[in-house]
Short mmCIF file of C-alpha atoms and ligand atoms in Angstrom, two decimals:
data_model
loop_
_atom_site.label_atom_id
_atom_site.label_comp_id
_atom_site.label_asym_id
_atom_site.label_seq_id
_atom_site.Cartn_x
_atom_site.Cartn_y
_atom_site.Cartn_z
CA UNK A 93 -305.69 -93.46 198.41
CA UNK A 94 -308.09 -94.71 200.78
CA UNK A 95 -307.26 -95.10 204.41
CA UNK A 96 -307.29 -98.98 204.90
CA UNK A 97 -305.07 -101.16 206.73
CA UNK A 98 -303.69 -104.04 204.67
CA UNK A 99 -300.85 -106.55 205.05
CA UNK A 100 -300.47 -106.15 201.25
CA UNK A 101 -298.60 -102.91 201.48
CA UNK A 102 -295.13 -103.16 200.54
CA UNK A 103 -293.16 -104.91 197.72
CA UNK A 104 -295.60 -107.17 195.90
CA UNK A 105 -294.71 -110.86 194.66
CA UNK A 106 -296.03 -111.58 191.46
CA UNK A 107 -295.40 -115.45 191.90
CA UNK A 108 -297.33 -116.48 188.74
CA UNK A 109 -295.61 -118.54 185.65
CA UNK A 110 -294.67 -115.49 183.54
CA UNK A 111 -294.28 -112.71 183.74
CA UNK A 112 -291.67 -113.21 186.43
CA UNK A 113 -289.92 -111.26 188.72
CA UNK A 114 -287.93 -108.50 187.10
CA UNK A 115 -284.71 -107.88 189.18
CA UNK A 116 -283.95 -104.43 190.11
CA UNK A 117 -280.70 -104.64 188.00
CA UNK A 118 -282.65 -105.37 184.94
CA UNK A 119 -285.05 -102.42 185.70
CA UNK A 120 -282.22 -100.10 186.19
CA UNK A 121 -280.54 -101.15 183.27
CA UNK A 122 -283.74 -100.59 181.14
CA UNK A 123 -284.16 -96.99 182.62
CA UNK A 124 -282.01 -95.64 179.88
CA UNK A 125 -282.45 -93.14 177.43
CA UNK A 126 -282.74 -94.43 173.76
CA UNK A 127 -279.72 -94.42 171.95
CA UNK A 128 -278.17 -94.40 168.55
CA UNK A 129 -279.38 -97.49 166.74
CA UNK A 130 -276.67 -96.95 163.81
CA UNK A 131 -273.27 -96.91 165.67
CA UNK A 132 -271.88 -97.08 168.98
CA UNK A 133 -272.61 -98.43 172.34
CA UNK A 134 -275.69 -100.28 171.54
CA UNK A 135 -274.58 -101.59 168.19
CA UNK A 136 -271.63 -103.02 169.79
CA UNK A 137 -273.30 -104.81 172.54
CA UNK A 138 -275.54 -107.10 170.39
CA UNK A 139 -272.77 -109.64 169.40
CA UNK A 140 -271.70 -110.29 173.21
CA UNK A 141 -275.41 -110.80 173.98
CA UNK A 142 -275.81 -113.24 171.40
CA UNK A 143 -273.00 -115.03 172.52
CA UNK A 144 -274.12 -115.11 176.15
CA UNK A 145 -277.95 -116.13 174.90
CA UNK A 146 -276.17 -119.09 173.42
CA UNK A 147 -274.30 -120.41 176.53
CA UNK A 148 -277.65 -120.09 178.20
CA UNK A 149 -279.30 -122.22 175.60
CA UNK A 150 -276.01 -124.59 175.76
CA UNK A 151 -275.41 -124.44 171.86
CA UNK A 152 -272.58 -123.08 169.66
CA UNK A 153 -275.11 -122.92 166.43
CA UNK A 154 -277.15 -120.24 165.65
CA UNK A 155 -279.43 -117.59 167.35
CA UNK A 156 -282.00 -115.28 166.06
CA UNK A 157 -283.86 -112.58 168.14
CA UNK A 158 -287.58 -111.30 167.50
CA UNK A 159 -289.50 -108.66 169.36
CA UNK A 160 -292.63 -110.75 170.20
CA UNK A 161 -293.77 -113.10 172.97
CA UNK A 162 -294.08 -116.69 172.81
CA UNK A 163 -296.94 -117.01 170.65
CA UNK A 164 -294.67 -115.30 167.84
CA UNK A 165 -291.86 -117.76 168.60
CA UNK A 166 -293.98 -120.50 167.96
CA UNK A 167 -294.67 -119.00 164.57
CA UNK A 168 -291.08 -117.80 163.90
CA UNK A 169 -290.00 -121.46 164.38
CA UNK A 170 -292.25 -122.84 161.98
CA UNK A 171 -292.42 -120.38 159.43
CA UNK A 172 -288.61 -121.26 158.47
CA UNK A 173 -289.19 -124.72 158.40
CA UNK A 174 -292.38 -125.72 156.84
CA UNK A 175 -294.61 -124.78 153.97
CA UNK A 176 -298.54 -125.08 153.80
CA UNK A 177 -299.25 -129.07 153.49
CA UNK A 178 -295.72 -130.20 154.58
CA UNK A 179 -295.76 -132.40 157.53
CA UNK A 180 -294.77 -132.50 161.00
CA UNK A 181 -295.60 -134.55 164.40
CA UNK A 182 -295.99 -133.18 167.64
CA UNK A 183 -296.07 -134.60 171.01
CA UNK A 184 -298.57 -132.87 173.27
CA UNK A 185 -299.45 -133.22 176.97
CA UNK A 186 -300.74 -129.99 178.01
CA UNK A 187 -302.02 -126.60 176.99
CA UNK A 188 -298.86 -125.36 175.54
CA UNK A 189 -298.15 -128.33 173.54
CA UNK A 190 -301.42 -128.29 171.89
CA UNK A 191 -301.09 -124.21 171.23
CA UNK A 192 -298.23 -124.94 169.34
CA UNK A 193 -300.13 -127.54 167.18
CA UNK A 194 -303.01 -125.13 166.75
CA UNK A 195 -300.18 -122.33 165.57
CA UNK A 196 -298.82 -125.05 163.18
CA UNK A 197 -302.38 -125.87 161.86
CA UNK A 198 -303.28 -122.16 161.28
CA UNK A 199 -300.20 -121.80 159.34
CA UNK A 200 -301.34 -124.79 156.88
CA UNK A 201 -298.77 -127.42 158.19
CA UNK A 202 -300.09 -130.77 158.43
CA UNK A 203 -299.40 -131.96 162.02
CA UNK A 204 -300.04 -135.12 163.24
CA UNK A 205 -300.72 -134.40 167.13
CA UNK A 206 -299.93 -137.49 169.37
CA UNK A 207 -301.91 -136.13 172.34
CA UNK A 208 -301.36 -137.56 176.03
CA UNK A 209 -303.50 -136.41 178.83
CA UNK A 210 -302.30 -133.32 180.62
CA UNK A 211 -299.11 -134.08 182.68
CA UNK A 212 -298.88 -137.82 181.66
CA UNK A 213 -295.77 -139.09 180.09
CA UNK A 214 -295.57 -138.38 175.99
CA UNK A 215 -296.79 -141.45 174.20
CA UNK A 216 -293.35 -142.27 172.67
CA UNK A 217 -294.66 -145.72 171.37
CA UNK A 218 -297.10 -144.13 169.04
CA UNK A 219 -294.44 -141.51 167.85
CA UNK A 220 -292.23 -144.51 166.92
CA UNK A 221 -295.06 -146.08 164.86
CA UNK A 222 -295.76 -142.94 163.15
CA UNK A 223 -292.07 -142.40 162.31
CA UNK A 224 -291.61 -146.16 161.27
CA UNK A 225 -294.41 -145.45 158.89
CA UNK A 226 -292.92 -142.42 157.46
CA UNK A 227 -290.75 -144.59 155.47
CA UNK A 228 -290.15 -141.94 152.62
CA UNK A 229 -289.26 -139.33 155.67
CA UNK A 230 -291.79 -136.95 154.90
CA UNK A 231 -292.18 -135.66 158.28
CA UNK A 232 -289.85 -132.67 158.60
CA UNK A 233 -289.85 -132.31 162.16
CA UNK A 234 -291.04 -133.23 166.02
CA UNK A 235 -292.26 -130.49 168.02
CA UNK A 236 -292.36 -130.73 171.60
CA UNK A 237 -292.59 -128.74 174.85
CA UNK A 238 -290.12 -129.05 177.39
CA UNK A 239 -291.63 -127.92 180.56
CA UNK A 240 -295.69 -127.45 179.87
CA UNK A 241 -296.26 -124.65 181.97
CA UNK A 242 -300.13 -125.88 182.42
CA UNK A 243 -299.48 -128.78 184.12
CA UNK A 244 -295.92 -128.08 185.38
CA UNK A 245 -294.56 -131.37 183.78
CA UNK A 246 -291.21 -131.72 182.46
CA UNK A 247 -290.64 -133.96 179.43
CA UNK A 248 -287.65 -135.85 178.78
CA UNK A 249 -285.82 -134.74 175.59
CA UNK A 250 -282.87 -137.38 175.82
CA UNK A 251 -285.31 -140.10 175.38
CA UNK A 252 -287.02 -138.61 172.46
CA UNK A 253 -283.45 -138.00 170.72
CA UNK A 254 -282.49 -141.66 171.52
CA UNK A 255 -285.87 -142.66 169.95
CA UNK A 256 -285.11 -140.63 166.51
CA UNK A 257 -281.69 -141.94 166.65
CA UNK A 258 -282.75 -145.49 167.04
CA UNK A 259 -285.04 -145.14 163.95
CA UNK A 260 -282.44 -143.46 162.15
CA UNK A 261 -285.24 -140.90 160.98
CA UNK A 262 -283.86 -137.26 159.89
CA UNK A 263 -286.49 -135.42 161.16
CA UNK A 264 -285.47 -132.40 163.07
CA UNK A 265 -286.22 -131.99 166.98
CA UNK A 266 -287.96 -128.97 168.07
CA UNK A 267 -288.42 -127.74 171.54
CA UNK A 268 -290.60 -125.16 173.06
CA UNK A 269 -288.18 -124.16 176.22
CA UNK A 270 -290.16 -120.90 177.06
CA UNK A 271 -290.53 -121.85 180.56
CA UNK A 272 -287.53 -123.43 181.34
CA UNK A 273 -284.55 -122.05 179.71
CA UNK A 274 -282.37 -120.16 182.20
CA UNK A 275 -284.35 -122.34 185.02
CA UNK A 276 -283.61 -125.90 184.58
CA UNK A 277 -280.95 -127.99 182.61
CA UNK A 278 -281.48 -127.95 178.85
CA UNK A 279 -278.45 -128.86 176.46
CA UNK A 280 -279.42 -127.88 173.23
CA UNK A 281 -276.25 -129.26 171.47
CA UNK A 282 -275.42 -132.18 173.67
CA UNK A 283 -279.26 -133.59 173.63
CA UNK A 284 -278.95 -133.17 169.85
CA UNK A 285 -282.16 -130.86 169.63
CA UNK A 286 -282.32 -128.70 166.60
CA UNK A 287 -284.42 -125.76 167.64
CA UNK A 288 -284.99 -124.15 170.89
CA UNK A 289 -287.45 -121.23 171.28
CA UNK A 290 -287.06 -119.14 174.53
CA UNK A 291 -289.04 -116.11 175.63
CA UNK A 292 -287.72 -112.98 177.78
CA UNK A 293 -290.40 -113.12 180.30
CA UNK A 294 -289.84 -116.22 182.23
CA UNK A 295 -286.34 -117.63 183.17
CA UNK A 296 -284.57 -114.84 181.16
CA UNK A 297 -286.10 -112.35 184.02
CA UNK A 298 -287.30 -109.35 181.54
CA UNK A 299 -290.54 -107.88 180.50
CA UNK A 300 -292.24 -109.72 177.80
CA UNK A 301 -291.24 -108.63 174.40
CA UNK A 302 -288.25 -110.45 173.35
CA UNK A 303 -288.25 -114.08 171.40
CA UNK A 304 -285.23 -116.17 170.78
CA UNK A 305 -284.71 -118.86 168.35
CA UNK A 306 -281.60 -121.05 168.65
CA UNK A 307 -281.54 -123.45 165.91
CA UNK A 308 -278.81 -126.10 164.36
CA UNK A 309 -277.00 -126.16 161.46
CA UNK A 310 -279.35 -128.82 160.12
CA UNK A 311 -282.45 -126.63 160.81
CA UNK A 312 -280.56 -123.75 158.99
CA UNK A 313 -280.11 -126.42 155.88
CA UNK A 314 -283.60 -127.05 155.88
CA UNK A 315 -284.44 -123.41 156.04
CA UNK A 316 -282.63 -122.94 152.98
CA UNK A 317 -284.68 -125.64 151.13
CA UNK A 318 -287.86 -123.19 151.59
CA UNK A 319 -289.19 -121.89 148.37
CA UNK A 320 -290.09 -118.74 150.53
CA UNK A 321 -290.09 -117.61 154.12
CA UNK A 322 -292.28 -114.71 155.33
CA UNK A 323 -289.53 -111.86 155.48
CA UNK A 324 -290.31 -110.76 159.20
CA UNK A 325 -290.13 -114.20 160.53
CA UNK A 326 -287.30 -115.35 158.31
CA UNK A 327 -284.33 -116.13 160.71
CA UNK A 328 -281.70 -116.10 158.10
CA UNK A 329 -280.66 -112.36 158.04
CA UNK A 330 -281.33 -112.00 161.78
CA UNK A 331 -278.59 -114.76 162.60
CA UNK A 332 -276.29 -113.61 159.78
CA UNK A 333 -276.99 -109.93 159.32
CA UNK A 334 -274.75 -107.61 156.93
CA UNK A 335 -276.54 -104.49 158.40
CA UNK A 336 -277.25 -104.12 162.04
CA UNK A 337 -281.12 -103.42 161.46
CA UNK A 338 -281.18 -106.87 160.13
CA UNK A 339 -281.03 -108.60 163.70
CA UNK A 340 -284.21 -107.37 164.37
CA UNK A 341 -285.63 -106.42 160.90
CA UNK A 342 -285.99 -103.13 162.07
CA UNK A 343 -285.73 -100.88 164.91
CA UNK A 344 -283.69 -102.58 168.00
CA UNK A 345 -285.58 -103.01 170.96
CA UNK A 346 -283.25 -100.43 172.82
CA UNK A 347 -284.24 -100.64 176.48
CA UNK A 348 -284.90 -104.46 176.49
CA UNK A 349 -281.42 -105.01 175.14
CA UNK A 350 -280.07 -103.00 178.04
CA UNK A 351 -282.30 -105.17 180.34
CA UNK A 352 -281.01 -108.50 178.65
CA UNK A 353 -277.37 -107.63 178.97
CA UNK A 354 -278.07 -107.00 182.87
CA UNK A 355 -280.01 -110.53 183.03
CA UNK A 356 -277.36 -112.16 181.25
CA UNK A 357 -274.85 -111.03 183.38
CA UNK A 358 -276.89 -112.03 186.59
CA UNK A 359 -276.98 -115.45 185.19
CA UNK A 360 -273.15 -116.06 184.32
CA UNK A 361 -272.18 -114.04 187.36
CA UNK A 362 -274.22 -116.88 189.26
CA UNK A 363 -273.21 -119.40 186.88
CA UNK A 364 -275.67 -121.39 185.03
CA UNK A 365 -275.30 -124.55 186.83
CA UNK A 366 -275.82 -122.59 190.10
CA UNK A 367 -278.97 -120.98 188.47
CA UNK A 368 -280.42 -124.75 187.78
CA UNK A 369 -279.41 -125.90 191.17
CA UNK A 370 -281.03 -123.01 192.92
CA UNK A 371 -284.26 -123.50 191.00
CA UNK A 372 -284.26 -127.44 191.99
CA UNK A 373 -283.57 -126.89 195.62
CA UNK A 374 -286.46 -124.10 195.83
CA UNK A 375 -288.51 -126.40 193.99
CA UNK A 376 -288.30 -129.25 196.10
CA UNK A 377 -289.00 -126.84 199.05
CA UNK A 378 -292.44 -126.59 197.60
CA UNK A 379 -292.90 -129.72 196.97
CA UNK A 380 -292.56 -130.67 200.72
CA UNK A 381 -294.53 -128.20 201.77
CA UNK A 382 -297.25 -129.07 199.36
CA UNK A 383 -296.93 -132.80 200.56
CA UNK A 384 -297.46 -131.68 204.06
CA UNK A 385 -300.71 -129.87 203.30
CA UNK A 386 -301.81 -132.72 201.49
CA UNK A 387 -301.65 -135.13 204.51
CA UNK A 388 -304.79 -133.03 206.15
CA UNK A 389 -306.83 -131.83 203.19
CA UNK A 390 -307.70 -131.80 199.35
CA UNK A 391 -304.40 -130.04 198.29
CA UNK A 392 -302.21 -131.92 196.12
CA UNK A 393 -299.24 -131.56 193.33
CA UNK A 394 -300.73 -132.02 189.99
CA UNK A 395 -297.52 -134.22 188.65
CA UNK A 396 -297.22 -136.95 191.07
CA UNK A 397 -293.79 -138.23 189.96
CA UNK A 398 -291.23 -136.10 191.07
CA UNK A 399 -288.83 -136.81 188.58
CA UNK A 400 -291.17 -135.26 185.91
CA UNK A 401 -291.82 -132.21 187.76
CA UNK A 402 -290.66 -128.64 186.71
CA UNK A 403 -288.17 -126.45 188.56
CA UNK A 404 -289.47 -123.45 187.51
CA UNK A 405 -293.63 -123.92 187.81
CA UNK A 406 -295.74 -125.73 190.01
CA UNK A 407 -299.18 -126.90 189.56
CA UNK A 408 -301.59 -127.38 192.47
CA UNK A 409 -305.14 -128.90 192.70
CA UNK A 410 -307.67 -127.85 195.23
CA UNK A 411 -311.22 -128.09 195.12
CA UNK A 412 -313.08 -125.44 192.55
CA UNK A 413 -314.34 -123.62 195.66
CA UNK A 414 -311.06 -123.30 197.55
CA UNK A 415 -308.34 -122.66 195.05
CA UNK A 416 -309.98 -119.33 193.89
CA UNK A 417 -310.64 -117.97 197.38
CA UNK A 418 -306.91 -118.95 198.66
CA UNK A 419 -305.51 -117.15 195.13
CA UNK A 420 -307.78 -113.94 195.99
CA UNK A 421 -306.86 -113.90 199.72
CA UNK A 422 -303.25 -114.19 199.24
CA UNK A 423 -303.19 -111.30 196.41
CA UNK A 424 -305.70 -108.80 198.63
CA UNK A 425 -304.37 -109.61 202.13
CA UNK A 426 -300.83 -110.29 201.43
CA UNK A 427 -299.72 -108.77 198.26
CA UNK A 428 -299.01 -112.35 196.72
CA UNK A 429 -300.19 -113.01 193.31
CA UNK A 430 -300.43 -116.74 192.25
CA UNK A 431 -301.18 -118.27 188.97
CA UNK A 432 -304.46 -119.60 188.03
CA UNK A 433 -304.82 -122.72 186.61
CA UNK A 434 -304.85 -123.70 182.63
CA UNK A 435 -306.50 -126.42 181.30
CA UNK A 436 -307.75 -128.12 178.10
CA UNK A 437 -311.46 -127.84 179.04
CA UNK A 438 -313.25 -124.36 177.90
CA UNK A 439 -312.63 -121.57 180.19
CA UNK A 440 -315.19 -121.27 183.10
CA UNK A 441 -314.95 -124.98 183.25
CA UNK A 442 -314.89 -126.49 186.99
CA UNK A 443 -311.61 -127.94 186.40
CA UNK A 444 -310.13 -124.31 185.86
CA UNK A 445 -311.15 -123.45 189.08
CA UNK A 446 -309.97 -126.35 191.21
CA UNK A 447 -306.16 -125.58 189.72
CA UNK A 448 -303.59 -123.01 190.58
CA UNK A 449 -300.07 -122.33 190.05
CA UNK A 450 -296.87 -121.18 191.45
CA UNK A 451 -294.22 -119.57 189.34
CA UNK A 452 -290.71 -119.98 190.66
CA UNK A 453 -288.75 -119.10 187.72
CA UNK A 454 -285.74 -116.55 187.17
CA UNK A 455 -285.14 -114.19 190.15
CA UNK A 456 -286.50 -116.02 193.06
CA UNK A 457 -284.38 -116.72 196.19
CA UNK A 458 -285.02 -118.78 199.34
CA UNK A 459 -286.93 -116.01 201.43
CA UNK A 460 -289.20 -115.34 198.43
CA UNK A 461 -290.28 -119.38 198.32
CA UNK A 462 -290.60 -119.42 202.30
CA UNK A 463 -292.89 -116.11 201.94
CA UNK A 464 -294.87 -117.77 199.18
CA UNK A 465 -295.51 -121.02 201.14
CA UNK A 466 -296.06 -118.93 204.54
CA UNK A 467 -298.34 -116.81 202.47
CA UNK A 468 -300.38 -119.87 201.17
CA UNK A 469 -300.48 -121.19 205.02
CA UNK A 470 -301.77 -118.19 206.16
CA UNK A 471 -304.38 -118.06 203.32
CA UNK A 472 -305.43 -121.48 204.32
CA UNK A 473 -305.71 -120.73 207.87
CA UNK A 474 -307.73 -117.56 207.28
CA UNK A 475 -310.07 -119.42 204.65
CA UNK A 476 -310.52 -122.40 206.93
CA UNK A 477 -309.20 -124.40 204.22
CA UNK A 478 -308.17 -128.00 205.91
CA UNK A 479 -304.69 -128.76 205.36
CA UNK A 480 -301.88 -131.03 207.01
CA UNK A 481 -299.46 -129.69 209.73
CA UNK A 482 -295.63 -128.91 209.33
CA UNK A 483 -295.47 -127.68 205.79
CA UNK A 484 -293.20 -124.97 206.46
CA UNK A 485 -290.95 -127.05 208.60
CA UNK A 486 -290.82 -129.26 205.87
CA UNK A 487 -289.83 -126.81 203.23
CA UNK A 488 -287.32 -125.28 205.88
CA UNK A 489 -285.56 -128.68 206.07
CA UNK A 490 -285.03 -128.86 202.35
CA UNK A 491 -283.54 -125.29 202.27
CA UNK A 492 -281.46 -126.03 205.65
CA UNK A 493 -279.56 -128.87 204.33
CA UNK A 494 -275.83 -128.20 203.80
CA UNK A 495 -274.82 -127.85 200.11
CA UNK A 496 -271.63 -129.85 198.86
CA UNK A 497 -270.82 -127.22 196.29
C1 LIG B 611 -295.66 -118.65 178.38
C2 LIG B 611 -295.31 -119.89 177.52
C3 LIG B 611 -295.60 -119.83 176.13
C4 LIG B 611 -296.70 -118.75 175.69
O1 LIG B 611 -296.01 -117.32 175.69
P1 LIG B 611 -296.69 -115.96 175.49
O2 LIG B 611 -295.71 -115.09 175.89
O3 LIG B 611 -297.66 -115.84 176.43
O4 LIG B 611 -297.31 -116.35 173.91
C5 LIG B 611 -295.53 -120.85 175.29
N1 LIG B 611 -295.00 -122.12 175.68
C6 LIG B 611 -294.60 -122.17 177.24
C7 LIG B 611 -294.11 -123.49 177.53
C8 LIG B 611 -294.86 -121.34 177.92
O5 LIG B 611 -294.76 -121.35 179.20
#
């Protein structure tokens, strides 16, 4: 250790869109000796975990757990539904939408990607045309991302469901909710979504390492039509195990499961509706501050329409010179780590450097958001980055509002 004065000493705050802040309750629960994976407490705990996960996804249908990150989930979902050469269509408006398509393509699935510019609304008119032309229903599924973490846009699955219903097309509806599950409203069953994927390291407040696939009975039936499914990704034994080891296709992720139990307890003790409301109010405080900053400088929110902004992540645009300075200053001087931008252009392009992101998913409170905003204001002052006045006051007004509930 060197003897230097730094205001970064103290508890750090990782405000990036995943991995997210892990609650002390979860860390403590994970600090657990490895336990018997054949019988006893761990084995008895898993069915209840699955029920409580389904409550978060708002589904009463099926769930499978994988030991993987988000990229693994992309593959898990597709491996059960389509063989090489079979067809899907994808809506994409960001890096994660495009990433899921890349995975599908590498698996040999023939994907028609309907691409919109980053953060722009989906092109439902084009989707409608593609589905109408598919008169013999060769398209097995529509893949799309709920919150695309790159631009922080939130997409409208109810409109997408309504379109499929209107066309009477039987394609499954698949949703990547990795950034949004446990942060913002998503009603799998009520919205007629056939598959939802979610990872442990975002709204579920765990370290990376667990992946969840929730699937409808209709999706289960499509899986049963497959000539073969790769054994590790096959969701069927995981969702309906005869023996405990089948839940995980091998050794159970012991410590992650104790952590997951604790995280689900936190979510359900607060109440899922309250969790969603908290994320929304905190997001509104961030938007209010960003709008005030933008009155006197270059900073702006990437998604202009508030109704289409995520409550879990916020992408901001500054200049290619100032955004990296701001991030580095926050980390070195305040112990506050902001997310880098994530763009469609090659790494190193100016566009990457002009963007940065706040992660505000999961275990995030009012004082953390005020600290985040105060930290960014401090960094802009220290770095001489021009910005409008009154941002902290504007955020405070949002959080200070009396709540009816
Ligand atoms: C984080 C994220 C992923 C990828 O997750 P990894 O764990 O990094 O593989 C996929 N989709 C969305 C929407 C995400 O936010």
